[in-house]
Short mmCIF file of C-alpha atoms in Angstrom, two decimals:
data_model
loop_
_atom_site.label_atom_id
_atom_site.label_comp_id
_atom_site.label_asym_id
_atom_site.label_seq_id
_atom_site.Cartn_x
_atom_site.Cartn_y
_atom_site.Cartn_z
CA MET O 8 -9.09 10.03 3.56
CA SER O 9 -12.54 11.25 2.63
CA GLU O 10 -10.94 14.27 0.93
CA LEU O 11 -9.87 11.88 -1.84
CA LEU O 12 -13.49 10.89 -2.46
CA THR O 13 -14.86 14.22 -3.61
CA PRO O 14 -18.33 14.24 -5.18
CA GLU O 15 -16.71 14.54 -8.63
CA VAL O 16 -14.49 11.50 -8.03
CA VAL O 17 -17.42 9.50 -6.68
CA GLU O 18 -19.56 10.35 -9.71
CA GLU O 19 -16.74 9.39 -12.08
CA LEU O 20 -16.23 6.07 -10.25
CA ARG O 21 -19.93 5.33 -10.43
CA ALA O 22 -20.01 6.09 -14.16
CA MET O 23 -17.00 3.83 -14.76
CA HIS O 24 -18.60 1.12 -12.62
CA ARG O 25 -21.83 1.22 -14.65
CA ILE O 26 -19.79 0.45 -17.78
CA ALA O 27 -17.33 -1.99 -16.21
CA ARG O 28 -19.99 -4.20 -14.69
CA THR O 29 -21.47 -4.93 -18.13
CA LEU O 30 -18.33 -6.79 -19.13
CA ARG O 31 -19.11 -10.50 -19.31
CA GLY O 32 -16.84 -13.18 -20.68
CA PRO O 33 -14.06 -12.76 -23.23
CA MET O 34 -13.90 -9.39 -24.97
CA ALA O 35 -11.72 -7.95 -27.70
CA LEU O 36 -8.75 -6.02 -26.35
CA ASP O 37 -9.94 -2.83 -28.03
CA ASP O 38 -13.52 -3.07 -26.73
CA PRO O 39 -14.40 0.19 -24.90
CA ARG O 40 -16.07 -1.73 -22.08
CA ARG O 41 -12.88 -3.68 -21.46
CA LYS O 42 -10.83 -0.50 -21.40
CA ALA O 43 -13.32 1.06 -18.97
CA SER O 44 -13.08 -1.99 -16.73
CA VAL O 45 -9.28 -1.87 -16.66
CA GLU O 46 -9.27 1.89 -16.00
CA PHE O 47 -11.92 1.52 -13.29
CA THR O 48 -9.91 -1.16 -11.49
CA ALA O 49 -6.71 0.88 -11.77
CA ALA O 50 -8.55 3.87 -10.27
CA LEU O 51 -9.79 1.72 -7.39
CA GLN O 52 -6.27 0.43 -6.73
CA ALA O 53 -4.85 3.95 -6.83
CA LEU O 54 -7.37 5.08 -4.23
CA VAL O 55 -6.62 2.06 -2.04
CA GLU O 56 -2.89 2.84 -2.25
CA GLN O 57 -3.64 6.42 -1.17
CA GLY O 58 -5.40 5.16 1.94
CA VAL O 59 -9.08 4.84 1.02
CA SER O 60 -10.44 1.62 2.46
CA VAL O 61 -11.98 -1.04 0.26
CA TYR O 62 -15.04 -0.95 2.52
CA ARG O 63 -15.48 2.79 1.88
CA LEU O 64 -15.13 2.30 -1.90
CA ALA O 65 -17.66 -0.51 -1.83
CA LYS O 66 -20.13 1.62 0.12
CA VAL O 67 -19.74 4.51 -2.34
CA LEU O 68 -20.31 2.17 -5.30
CA GLY O 69 -23.20 0.34 -3.68
CA VAL O 70 -21.56 -3.10 -3.87
CA GLY O 71 -20.13 -5.51 -1.34
CA HIS O 72 -16.51 -5.19 -0.28
CA SER O 73 -15.85 -8.73 -1.50
CA SER O 74 -16.79 -7.56 -5.00
CA VAL O 75 -14.12 -4.87 -4.86
CA TYR O 76 -11.55 -7.32 -3.50
CA ALA O 77 -12.45 -9.84 -6.22
CA ARG O 78 -12.12 -7.19 -8.95
CA LEU O 79 -8.70 -6.15 -7.67
CA ALA O 80 -7.59 -9.78 -7.52
CA ARG O 81 -8.97 -10.55 -10.98
CA HIS O 82 -6.93 -7.71 -12.45
CA GLY O 83 -3.78 -8.76 -10.58
CA TYR O 84 -3.61 -6.07 -7.90
CA ARG O 85 -4.21 -8.48 -5.01
CA ARG O 86 -3.97 -12.17 -4.40
CA PRO O 87 -7.35 -13.90 -4.36
CA SER O 88 -8.58 -15.30 -1.09
CA PRO O 89 -8.06 -19.07 -0.69
CA SER O 90 -11.75 -19.76 -1.25
CA ARG O 91 -11.75 -17.67 -4.46
CA ALA O 92 -8.57 -19.33 -5.70
CA ASP O 93 -10.17 -22.72 -5.15
CA GLN O 94 -13.14 -21.74 -7.32
CA ALA O 95 -10.86 -21.48 -10.33
CA TYR O 96 -10.37 -25.25 -10.21
CA ARG O 97 -13.94 -26.38 -9.52
CA HIS O 98 -14.92 -26.70 -13.16
CA THR O 99 -12.05 -28.91 -14.25
CA THR O 100 -12.87 -32.45 -15.24
CA THR O 101 -11.74 -35.45 -13.25
CA ALA O 102 -9.44 -36.34 -16.14
CA ASP O 103 -7.77 -32.94 -15.76
CA ALA O 104 -7.38 -33.53 -12.03
CA LYS O 105 -5.86 -36.99 -12.55
CA ARG O 106 -3.49 -35.65 -15.20
CA ALA O 107 -2.38 -32.83 -12.89
CA LYS O 108 -1.85 -35.31 -10.05
CA LYS O 109 0.36 -37.50 -12.24
CA THR O 110 2.56 -34.60 -13.31
CA THR O 111 3.02 -33.22 -9.78
CA GLY O 112 3.33 -36.37 -7.81
#
């Protein structure tokens, strides 16, 4: 599937990645960096659906494959790994945990 990753596509992905990785924390919906991040992730997912491996995309971008998987999961294209899903609950208070326990059990 290397024919999908032409030099032009690779350069465009790298340019989108440079913008998307600057996104930190909450952003306005119309912020150009947010739009670039969403478009970048959609492009990654489209390439994965066409048969390009996540490992190959990560190598082209110069990041770890877990970063690509995490980005796809964060944008709803994949389910997060169990360890990543657990991280979402690490910063809750004990009061939150007790309250959740009471409502579920």
